[in-house]
mmCIF file of C-alpha atoms and ligand atoms in Angstrom:
data_model
loop_
_atom_site.group_PDB
_atom_site.id
_atom_site.type_symbol
_atom_site.label_atom_id
_atom_site.label_comp_id
_atom_site.label_asym_id
_atom_site.label_seq_id
_atom_site.Cartn_x
_atom_site.Cartn_y
_atom_site.Cartn_z
ATOM 1 C CA MET A 14 1.303 8.488 13.008
ATOM 2 C CA THR A 15 3.911 10.648 13.901
ATOM 3 C CA GLN A 16 7.175 9.274 14.410
ATOM 4 C CA THR A 17 7.640 8.085 17.736
ATOM 5 C CA PRO A 18 10.506 6.877 19.669
ATOM 6 C CA PHE A 19 8.046 4.301 19.689
ATOM 7 C CA SER A 20 7.795 3.556 16.197
ATOM 8 C CA VAL A 21 9.861 0.071 14.247
ATOM 9 C CA PRO A 22 12.941 0.394 13.909
ATOM 10 C CA ASN A 23 13.279 0.398 9.512
ATOM 11 C CA PHE A 24 16.773 -1.285 8.776
ATOM 12 C CA VAL A 25 17.266 -4.001 7.019
ATOM 13 C CA PRO A 26 19.286 -6.471 9.673
ATOM 14 C CA THR A 27 22.557 -8.858 8.756
ATOM 15 C CA TYR A 28 23.864 -11.475 10.072
ATOM 16 C CA ALA A 29 26.044 -9.171 12.571
ATOM 17 C CA ASP A 30 22.531 -8.257 14.364
ATOM 18 C CA VAL A 31 22.064 -11.946 14.364
ATOM 19 C CA ALA A 32 25.423 -12.407 16.733
ATOM 20 C CA ASP A 33 24.187 -10.024 18.691
ATOM 21 C CA ALA A 34 21.224 -10.995 19.346
ATOM 22 C CA ALA A 35 22.826 -14.427 20.389
ATOM 23 C CA HIS A 36 24.926 -12.706 23.164
ATOM 24 C CA ARG A 37 21.583 -10.667 24.004
ATOM 25 C CA LEU A 38 19.650 -14.306 24.516
ATOM 26 C CA HIS A 39 22.185 -16.112 26.244
ATOM 27 C CA GLY A 40 22.021 -17.679 29.577
ATOM 28 C CA MET A 41 17.996 -16.658 29.161
ATOM 29 C CA ALA A 42 16.889 -18.694 26.039
ATOM 30 C CA HIS A 43 17.579 -22.083 25.789
ATOM 31 C CA ARG A 44 20.210 -23.854 23.606
ATOM 32 C CA THR A 45 17.106 -26.264 22.639
ATOM 33 C CA PRO A 46 18.583 -29.884 21.752
ATOM 34 C CA VAL A 47 19.361 -31.522 18.176
ATOM 35 C CA LEU A 48 17.968 -34.977 18.039
ATOM 36 C CA ARG A 49 18.306 -37.587 15.385
ATOM 37 C CA SER A 50 15.929 -40.299 14.403
ATOM 38 C CA THR A 51 17.204 -43.570 12.292
ATOM 39 C CA THR A 52 13.588 -44.727 11.396
ATOM 40 C CA ALA A 53 13.768 -40.810 9.692
ATOM 41 C CA ASP A 54 16.882 -41.185 8.102
ATOM 42 C CA GLU A 55 15.739 -43.879 6.890
ATOM 43 C CA ARG A 56 12.468 -42.905 5.433
ATOM 44 C CA LEU A 57 13.762 -40.299 3.555
ATOM 45 C CA GLY A 58 17.598 -42.032 2.665
ATOM 46 C CA ALA A 59 19.199 -39.049 4.458
ATOM 47 C CA GLN A 60 20.195 -37.497 7.342
ATOM 48 C CA LEU A 61 18.294 -35.928 8.901
ATOM 49 C CA PHE A 62 18.856 -33.322 12.407
ATOM 50 C CA PHE A 63 15.753 -31.681 14.122
ATOM 51 C CA LYS A 64 16.738 -28.770 15.793
ATOM 52 C CA CYS A 65 13.566 -28.408 18.420
ATOM 53 C CA GLU A 66 12.566 -24.798 19.241
ATOM 54 C CA ASN A 67 9.238 -26.724 20.590
ATOM 55 C CA LEU A 68 11.425 -27.239 23.561
ATOM 56 C CA GLN A 69 11.910 -23.308 23.462
ATOM 57 C CA ARG A 70 10.812 -21.632 26.839
ATOM 58 C CA THR A 71 7.125 -21.102 26.466
ATOM 59 C CA GLY A 72 7.321 -23.406 23.673
ATOM 60 C CA ALA A 73 8.481 -22.184 19.719
ATOM 61 C CA PHE A 74 11.078 -20.134 18.952
ATOM 62 C CA LYS A 75 9.105 -16.894 19.174
ATOM 63 C CA PHE A 76 11.121 -16.098 22.505
ATOM 64 C CA ARG A 77 14.265 -15.661 21.038
ATOM 65 C CA GLY A 78 13.026 -12.585 18.976
ATOM 66 C CA ALA A 79 10.500 -11.237 21.616
ATOM 67 C CA PHE A 80 13.206 -10.921 24.194
ATOM 68 C CA ASN A 81 15.870 -9.820 21.634
ATOM 69 C CA THR A 82 13.723 -6.643 21.066
ATOM 70 C CA LEU A 83 12.487 -5.675 24.351
ATOM 71 C CA ALA A 84 16.301 -6.649 25.557
ATOM 72 C CA GLN A 85 17.080 -2.773 23.214
ATOM 73 C CA PHE A 86 14.475 -0.295 25.137
ATOM 74 C CA THR A 87 15.328 2.629 25.769
ATOM 75 C CA ASP A 88 14.667 3.404 29.036
ATOM 76 C CA GLU A 89 12.174 5.587 28.274
ATOM 77 C CA GLN A 90 10.277 2.801 26.243
ATOM 78 C CA ARG A 91 10.480 0.294 29.296
ATOM 79 C CA LYS A 92 9.294 2.143 31.380
ATOM 80 C CA GLY A 93 5.676 2.646 28.939
ATOM 81 C CA GLY A 94 6.141 -1.234 28.881
ATOM 82 C CA VAL A 95 5.356 -3.322 25.485
ATOM 83 C CA LEU A 96 1.623 -4.229 24.027
ATOM 84 C CA ALA A 97 1.084 -6.715 21.263
ATOM 85 C CA PHE A 98 -1.383 -8.052 19.178
ATOM 86 C CA SER A 99 -1.913 -11.798 19.111
ATOM 87 C CA ALA A 100 -3.645 -15.020 20.117
ATOM 88 C CA GLY A 101 -0.684 -17.568 20.139
ATOM 89 C CA ASN A 102 2.677 -18.060 20.744
ATOM 90 C CA HIS A 103 4.374 -14.247 20.098
ATOM 91 C CA ALA A 104 1.993 -13.233 22.919
ATOM 92 C CA GLN A 105 3.340 -15.892 25.345
ATOM 93 C CA ALA A 106 6.632 -14.838 24.167
ATOM 94 C CA ILE A 107 6.276 -11.173 24.156
ATOM 95 C CA ALA A 108 4.728 -11.713 27.941
ATOM 96 C CA LEU A 109 7.630 -13.567 29.271
ATOM 97 C CA SER A 110 10.612 -11.187 27.721
ATOM 98 C CA ALA A 111 8.475 -8.538 29.467
ATOM 99 C CA ARG A 112 8.280 -10.290 32.701
ATOM 100 C CA LEU A 113 12.511 -10.931 32.727
ATOM 101 C CA LEU A 114 12.847 -7.078 31.679
ATOM 102 C CA ASP A 115 10.266 -6.076 34.233
ATOM 103 C CA MET A 116 8.247 -4.491 32.103
ATOM 104 C CA PRO A 117 4.218 -3.558 31.446
ATOM 105 C CA VAL A 118 2.590 -6.031 29.265
ATOM 106 C CA VAL A 119 -0.447 -5.577 27.184
ATOM 107 C CA ILE A 120 -1.798 -8.305 24.825
ATOM 108 C CA VAL A 121 -4.684 -7.563 22.883
ATOM 109 C CA MET A 122 -7.015 -10.976 21.809
ATOM 110 C CA PRO A 123 -10.238 -11.475 20.949
ATOM 111 C CA GLU A 124 -12.467 -12.514 22.889
ATOM 112 C CA ASP A 125 -13.557 -16.129 21.726
ATOM 113 C CA ALA A 126 -9.448 -16.535 21.983
ATOM 114 C CA PRO A 127 -8.935 -20.309 23.773
ATOM 115 C CA ALA A 128 -9.510 -20.164 27.571
ATOM 116 C CA SER A 129 -6.114 -21.492 27.948
ATOM 117 C CA LYS A 130 -4.122 -18.869 25.803
ATOM 118 C CA MET A 131 -5.841 -16.860 27.532
ATOM 119 C CA ALA A 132 -4.379 -17.885 30.994
ATOM 120 C CA ALA A 133 -1.553 -18.533 29.861
ATOM 121 C CA THR A 134 -0.425 -15.288 29.114
ATOM 122 C CA ARG A 135 -2.260 -14.012 31.635
ATOM 123 C CA GLU A 136 0.519 -16.415 34.142
ATOM 124 C CA TYR A 137 3.589 -14.828 32.266
ATOM 125 C CA GLY A 138 2.151 -11.847 33.721
ATOM 126 C CA ALA A 139 0.522 -9.910 30.899
ATOM 127 C CA GLN A 140 -2.806 -8.144 30.871
ATOM 128 C CA VAL A 141 -5.033 -9.443 28.253
ATOM 129 C CA VAL A 142 -7.330 -6.722 26.504
ATOM 130 C CA THR A 143 -10.019 -8.217 24.523
ATOM 131 C CA TYR A 144 -11.839 -7.022 21.636
ATOM 132 C CA ASN A 145 -14.569 -8.715 19.650
ATOM 133 C CA ARG A 146 -12.957 -9.910 16.011
ATOM 134 C CA TYR A 147 -16.009 -9.573 13.839
ATOM 135 C CA THR A 148 -17.087 -6.350 14.918
ATOM 136 C CA GLU A 149 -13.787 -4.521 16.194
ATOM 137 C CA ASP A 150 -9.994 -3.385 13.906
ATOM 138 C CA ARG A 151 -7.584 -4.987 16.970
ATOM 139 C CA GLU A 152 -4.667 -2.864 14.921
ATOM 140 C CA ALA A 153 -6.597 0.195 15.807
ATOM 141 C CA ILE A 154 -7.194 -0.425 19.059
ATOM 142 C CA SER A 155 -3.361 -1.626 19.600
ATOM 143 C CA ARG A 156 -2.591 1.634 18.354
ATOM 144 C CA ARG A 157 -5.020 3.371 20.247
ATOM 145 C CA LEU A 158 -3.987 1.550 23.846
ATOM 146 C CA ALA A 159 0.227 1.876 22.879
ATOM 147 C CA GLN A 160 -0.753 5.542 21.850
ATOM 148 C CA GLU A 161 -2.766 6.374 25.900
ATOM 149 C CA ARG A 162 -0.799 4.186 27.926
ATOM 150 C CA GLY A 163 2.510 4.954 25.777
ATOM 151 C CA MET A 164 3.571 1.545 24.942
ATOM 152 C CA THR A 165 5.806 -0.092 21.963
ATOM 153 C CA LEU A 166 3.731 -2.068 19.905
ATOM 154 C CA VAL A 167 6.174 -4.984 18.729
ATOM 155 C CA PRO A 168 5.085 -6.955 15.724
ATOM 156 C CA PRO A 169 5.279 -10.707 15.362
ATOM 157 C CA PHE A 170 7.500 -10.607 12.409
ATOM 158 C CA ASP A 171 8.484 -7.396 10.346
ATOM 159 C CA HIS A 172 10.618 -5.914 12.789
ATOM 160 C CA PRO A 173 14.597 -6.234 12.361
ATOM 161 C CA HIS A 174 15.328 -6.974 16.275
ATOM 162 C CA VAL A 175 12.735 -10.075 15.711
ATOM 163 C CA ILE A 176 14.209 -11.415 12.300
ATOM 164 C CA ALA A 177 17.397 -11.111 14.233
ATOM 165 C CA GLY A 178 16.152 -13.305 17.480
ATOM 166 C CA GLN A 179 14.631 -15.966 14.979
ATOM 167 C CA GLY A 180 17.876 -16.463 13.376
ATOM 168 C CA THR A 181 19.643 -17.476 16.485
ATOM 169 C CA ALA A 182 18.015 -21.576 16.417
ATOM 170 C CA ALA A 183 19.592 -22.006 12.845
ATOM 171 C CA LYS A 184 22.807 -20.300 14.080
ATOM 172 C CA GLU A 185 22.748 -22.703 17.196
ATOM 173 C CA LEU A 186 21.688 -25.824 14.862
ATOM 174 C CA LEU A 187 24.132 -24.860 12.071
ATOM 175 C CA GLU A 188 27.560 -24.398 14.710
ATOM 176 C CA GLU A 189 26.407 -27.894 16.285
ATOM 177 C CA VAL A 190 26.323 -29.563 12.962
ATOM 178 C CA PRO A 191 28.817 -28.892 10.551
ATOM 179 C CA ASN A 192 28.106 -29.088 6.209
ATOM 180 C CA LEU A 193 24.472 -29.138 5.989
ATOM 181 C CA ASP A 194 23.300 -29.629 2.518
ATOM 182 C CA TYR A 195 19.890 -28.749 3.046
ATOM 183 C CA LEU A 196 17.823 -26.401 5.529
ATOM 184 C CA PHE A 197 14.099 -26.903 6.108
ATOM 185 C CA VAL A 198 12.133 -23.795 7.767
ATOM 186 C CA CYS A 199 8.542 -22.876 8.343
ATOM 187 C CA VAL A 200 7.246 -19.938 6.819
ATOM 188 C CA GLY A 201 3.915 -17.432 7.854
ATOM 189 C CA GLY A 202 5.130 -13.891 8.063
ATOM 190 C CA GLY A 203 8.942 -15.054 7.215
ATOM 191 C CA GLY A 204 10.760 -13.445 9.839
ATOM 192 C CA LEU A 205 12.040 -17.363 11.400
ATOM 193 C CA LEU A 206 13.425 -18.207 7.839
ATOM 194 C CA ALA A 207 14.247 -14.842 7.076
ATOM 195 C CA GLY A 208 16.551 -14.980 10.294
ATOM 196 C CA SER A 209 18.133 -18.474 9.429
ATOM 197 C CA LEU A 210 18.860 -17.914 5.815
ATOM 198 C CA LEU A 211 20.940 -14.553 7.368
ATOM 199 C CA ALA A 212 22.629 -17.279 9.657
ATOM 200 C CA ALA A 213 23.017 -19.599 6.653
ATOM 201 C CA GLU A 214 24.310 -17.635 4.381
ATOM 202 C CA ALA A 215 26.980 -16.511 7.106
ATOM 203 C CA LEU A 216 28.056 -19.711 8.476
ATOM 204 C CA ALA A 217 27.098 -22.375 5.611
ATOM 205 C CA PRO A 218 27.240 -20.392 2.336
ATOM 206 C CA HIS A 219 26.957 -23.990 0.379
ATOM 207 C CA CYS A 220 23.630 -24.837 3.024
ATOM 208 C CA ARG A 221 20.289 -24.845 0.738
ATOM 209 C CA VAL A 222 17.703 -23.145 2.459
ATOM 210 C CA VAL A 223 14.310 -23.968 2.035
ATOM 211 C CA GLY A 224 11.125 -22.429 3.982
ATOM 212 C CA VAL A 225 7.849 -24.728 3.993
ATOM 213 C CA GLU A 226 4.472 -23.840 3.830
ATOM 214 C CA PRO A 227 0.801 -25.310 3.852
ATOM 215 C CA GLU A 228 -0.115 -25.940 0.671
ATOM 216 C CA ALA A 229 -3.389 -23.985 1.441
ATOM 217 C CA GLY A 230 -1.619 -21.207 1.750
ATOM 218 C CA ASN A 231 1.591 -20.325 -0.041
ATOM 219 C CA ASP A 232 1.393 -16.766 -0.526
ATOM 220 C CA GLY A 233 5.328 -16.841 0.127
ATOM 221 C CA GLN A 234 5.906 -19.580 -2.711
ATOM 222 C CA GLN A 235 3.774 -17.579 -5.382
ATOM 223 C CA SER A 236 5.771 -14.291 -3.757
ATOM 224 C CA PHE A 237 9.164 -16.347 -3.879
ATOM 225 C CA ARG A 238 7.812 -17.126 -8.207
ATOM 226 C CA ALA A 239 6.454 -13.428 -9.012
ATOM 227 C CA GLY A 240 9.249 -11.387 -7.609
ATOM 228 C CA HIS A 241 6.994 -9.440 -5.503
ATOM 229 C CA ILE A 242 4.788 -9.729 -2.210
ATOM 230 C CA VAL A 243 1.490 -11.449 -3.119
ATOM 231 C CA GLN A 244 -1.360 -11.439 -0.529
ATOM 232 C CA ILE A 245 -3.951 -14.239 -0.613
ATOM 233 C CA PRO A 246 -7.150 -14.796 1.669
ATOM 234 C CA THR A 247 -6.503 -15.998 5.383
ATOM 235 C CA PRO A 248 -5.869 -19.893 4.450
ATOM 236 C CA HIS A 249 -7.980 -22.648 6.101
ATOM 237 C CA THR A 250 -4.932 -24.919 7.399
ATOM 238 C CA ILE A 251 -4.686 -26.911 10.609
ATOM 239 C CA ALA A 252 -1.053 -25.670 10.514
ATOM 240 C CA ASP A 253 -2.552 -22.028 12.744
ATOM 241 C CA GLY A 254 1.509 -20.560 13.262
ATOM 242 C CA ALA A 255 1.443 -20.325 9.261
ATOM 243 C CA GLN A 256 -2.319 -18.725 8.575
ATOM 244 C CA THR A 257 -0.611 -15.078 7.617
ATOM 245 C CA GLN A 258 -1.643 -13.651 4.550
ATOM 246 C CA ALA A 259 1.440 -12.218 3.224
ATOM 247 C CA LEU A 260 5.222 -12.303 4.226
ATOM 248 C CA GLY A 261 6.471 -8.796 5.562
ATOM 249 C CA GLN A 262 8.108 -5.576 3.781
ATOM 250 C CA LEU A 263 11.070 -7.021 5.815
ATOM 251 C CA THR A 264 10.986 -11.029 5.190
ATOM 252 C CA PHE A 265 10.293 -10.804 2.093
ATOM 253 C CA PRO A 266 13.595 -9.249 -0.001
ATOM 254 C CA ILE A 267 15.737 -10.963 2.371
ATOM 255 C CA ILE A 268 13.925 -14.327 1.172
ATOM 256 C CA GLN A 269 13.773 -13.349 -2.236
ATOM 257 C CA ARG A 270 17.398 -12.783 -2.341
ATOM 258 C CA LEU A 271 18.558 -15.803 -0.446
ATOM 259 C CA ALA A 272 16.171 -18.861 -0.082
ATOM 260 C CA ASP A 273 16.620 -21.537 -2.495
ATOM 261 C CA ASP A 274 13.338 -22.700 -2.774
ATOM 262 C CA MET A 275 9.510 -22.373 -1.405
ATOM 263 C CA VAL A 276 7.634 -25.910 -1.039
ATOM 264 C CA THR A 277 4.379 -27.145 0.671
ATOM 265 C CA ALA A 278 2.906 -29.689 2.634
ATOM 266 C CA THR A 279 -1.048 -30.679 3.011
ATOM 267 C CA ASP A 280 -2.584 -30.866 6.501
ATOM 268 C CA GLU A 281 -2.589 -34.702 6.059
ATOM 269 C CA GLN A 282 0.904 -34.737 5.767
ATOM 270 C CA LEU A 283 1.096 -32.643 8.836
ATOM 271 C CA VAL A 284 -1.251 -34.854 11.134
ATOM 272 C CA GLN A 285 1.467 -37.721 9.643
ATOM 273 C CA ALA A 286 4.345 -36.338 10.965
ATOM 274 C CA LEU A 287 2.922 -35.145 14.457
ATOM 275 C CA ARG A 288 2.668 -38.798 14.971
ATOM 276 C CA PHE A 289 5.638 -39.940 13.549
ATOM 277 C CA PHE A 290 7.462 -37.208 15.855
ATOM 278 C CA ALA A 291 5.058 -38.735 18.845
ATOM 279 C CA GLU A 292 5.185 -42.372 18.517
ATOM 280 C CA ARG A 293 9.059 -42.383 16.950
ATOM 281 C CA MET A 294 10.587 -39.246 18.737
ATOM 282 C CA LYS A 295 8.498 -38.937 21.810
ATOM 283 C CA ILE A 296 7.953 -35.111 21.295
ATOM 284 C CA VAL A 297 5.092 -33.129 21.067
ATOM 285 C CA VAL A 298 5.052 -30.830 17.958
ATOM 286 C CA GLU A 299 2.310 -28.434 17.198
ATOM 287 C CA PRO A 300 1.059 -28.560 13.331
ATOM 288 C CA THR A 301 2.873 -25.938 12.364
ATOM 289 C CA GLY A 302 6.006 -26.597 13.401
ATOM 290 C CA ALA A 303 5.596 -30.075 11.209
ATOM 291 C CA LEU A 304 6.146 -28.169 8.322
ATOM 292 C CA ALA A 305 9.905 -28.313 7.619
ATOM 293 C CA PHE A 306 9.888 -31.936 8.095
ATOM 294 C CA ALA A 307 6.843 -32.816 5.972
ATOM 295 C CA GLY A 308 8.216 -30.136 3.504
ATOM 296 C CA ALA A 309 11.530 -32.267 3.403
ATOM 297 C CA GLU A 310 9.361 -35.391 3.187
ATOM 298 C CA HIS A 311 6.821 -34.814 0.583
ATOM 299 C CA GLY A 312 7.874 -31.778 -1.078
ATOM 300 C CA SER A 313 9.561 -31.478 -4.859
ATOM 301 C CA VAL A 314 13.099 -31.069 -3.272
ATOM 302 C CA ASP A 315 14.909 -34.218 -3.170
ATOM 303 C CA VAL A 316 17.580 -34.870 -0.434
ATOM 304 C CA ARG A 317 18.512 -38.776 -0.572
ATOM 305 C CA GLY A 318 21.859 -39.242 0.243
ATOM 306 C CA ALA A 319 22.075 -35.385 1.501
ATOM 307 C CA ARG A 320 22.656 -34.002 5.147
ATOM 308 C CA VAL A 321 19.114 -32.121 5.927
ATOM 309 C CA GLY A 322 18.556 -29.855 8.932
ATOM 310 C CA ILE A 323 14.872 -29.358 10.153
ATOM 311 C CA LEU A 324 13.471 -26.290 11.959
ATOM 312 C CA ILE A 325 10.819 -28.100 14.347
ATOM 313 C CA SER A 326 8.912 -23.894 15.582
ATOM 314 C CA GLY A 327 6.900 -25.117 18.163
ATOM 315 C CA GLY A 328 4.624 -27.437 20.172
ATOM 316 C CA ASN A 329 1.946 -25.504 21.509
ATOM 317 C CA VAL A 330 -1.188 -27.507 20.476
ATOM 318 C CA ASP A 331 -4.456 -27.682 23.062
ATOM 319 C CA MET A 332 -4.345 -31.346 24.527
ATOM 320 C CA ALA A 333 -8.199 -32.413 23.089
ATOM 321 C CA ARG A 334 -7.133 -31.187 19.799
ATOM 322 C CA TYR A 335 -3.902 -33.007 19.678
ATOM 323 C CA SER A 336 -5.268 -36.320 20.417
ATOM 324 C CA ARG A 337 -7.888 -35.857 18.378
ATOM 325 C CA PHE A 338 -4.596 -35.521 15.305
ATOM 326 C CA LEU A 339 -3.407 -38.839 16.682
ATOM 327 C CA ALA A 340 -6.160 -40.326 17.091
ATOM 328 C CA ASP A 341 -7.998 -39.666 13.559
HETATM 329 C C1 LIG B 1424 5.167 -17.889 14.292
HETATM 330 C C2 LIG B 1424 5.458 -19.499 13.927
HETATM 331 C C3 LIG B 1424 5.453 -19.472 12.765
HETATM 332 C C4 LIG B 1424 5.890 -18.976 11.541
HETATM 333 O O1 LIG B 1424 7.011 -18.072 11.725
HETATM 334 P P1 LIG B 1424 6.938 -17.154 10.831
HETATM 335 O O2 LIG B 1424 8.329 -15.774 11.982
HETATM 336 O O3 LIG B 1424 5.764 -15.796 11.104
HETATM 337 O O4 LIG B 1424 7.547 -17.189 9.963
HETATM 338 C C5 LIG B 1424 6.520 -20.754 12.670
HETATM 339 N N1 LIG B 1424 5.532 -21.741 13.536
HETATM 340 C C6 LIG B 1424 5.589 -21.582 14.245
HETATM 341 C C7 LIG B 1424 5.300 -22.877 15.559
HETATM 342 C C8 LIG B 1424 5.436 -20.466 15.130
HETATM 343 O O5 LIG B 1424 4.806 -19.708 16.430
#
């Protein structure tokens, strides 16, 4: 494809971009609460601070990166609108951001995506275009549509404005809770972790930031150790927001440079964490959203006596599925 004004900007974001994103998001994103739990503190022998992005608009931190990206479109890009392929939280984040900024939006989804997800995406004002995930290539379809309609394609993590936007959640936490020793952040493609690392480097250089992945999908941990991006087949895990096969070209170098460690959590540990959040803290968290807490509790990092930030990334989970996790 030729370089158009619509291609992804290709620069490495810095903390200045995170700070700019915070200004753009002011009054648009929720400043989500930081919750405490005595029971959790006692269980881990630490002081825990839970940043609740499950209570963010559209139910996940992804609104931050999406809005920050769309708000920087040129007039020409705004007129053409935005296109994304996703069956998950990125779709809803892009759809709502586009509505707030009054631009056309198309979301490309597999035709067998859950009806509730499609309905929610349409409710935010998006046109949903479906494809057959077994016979069609969603990237090719998206690229063709984007070109035909003059739309800009926004990827879910490997984009400097997306990374900068995601970093604003950790920025808020680190400003509100001084002197954290650790910050645990879940990892899919690494946009949230990379943004959090930029915020921590600037605001809390002594805070050790740890990425957490599903045990079945530890490509990030393998990459971190190998020093290059390792790709794996789509992992089988209940953490559907972290079923990515590899870190991104932009996210990986930031993670490699600034992360303290990468740990994992099993699906069983995620279910336990979901129950803990429901029963003790009265919050609905999706499986991927529980990775950071499960990683702090069961991972190889000794957090006893420490002040620990936990980034809860999202709370979008089908209620029938959620009730099965709680009942099991
Ligand atoms: C997208 C998502 C993730 C993973 O974020 P990356 O930036 O891809 O690492 C984690 N949790 C939730 C709830 C998500 O929607």
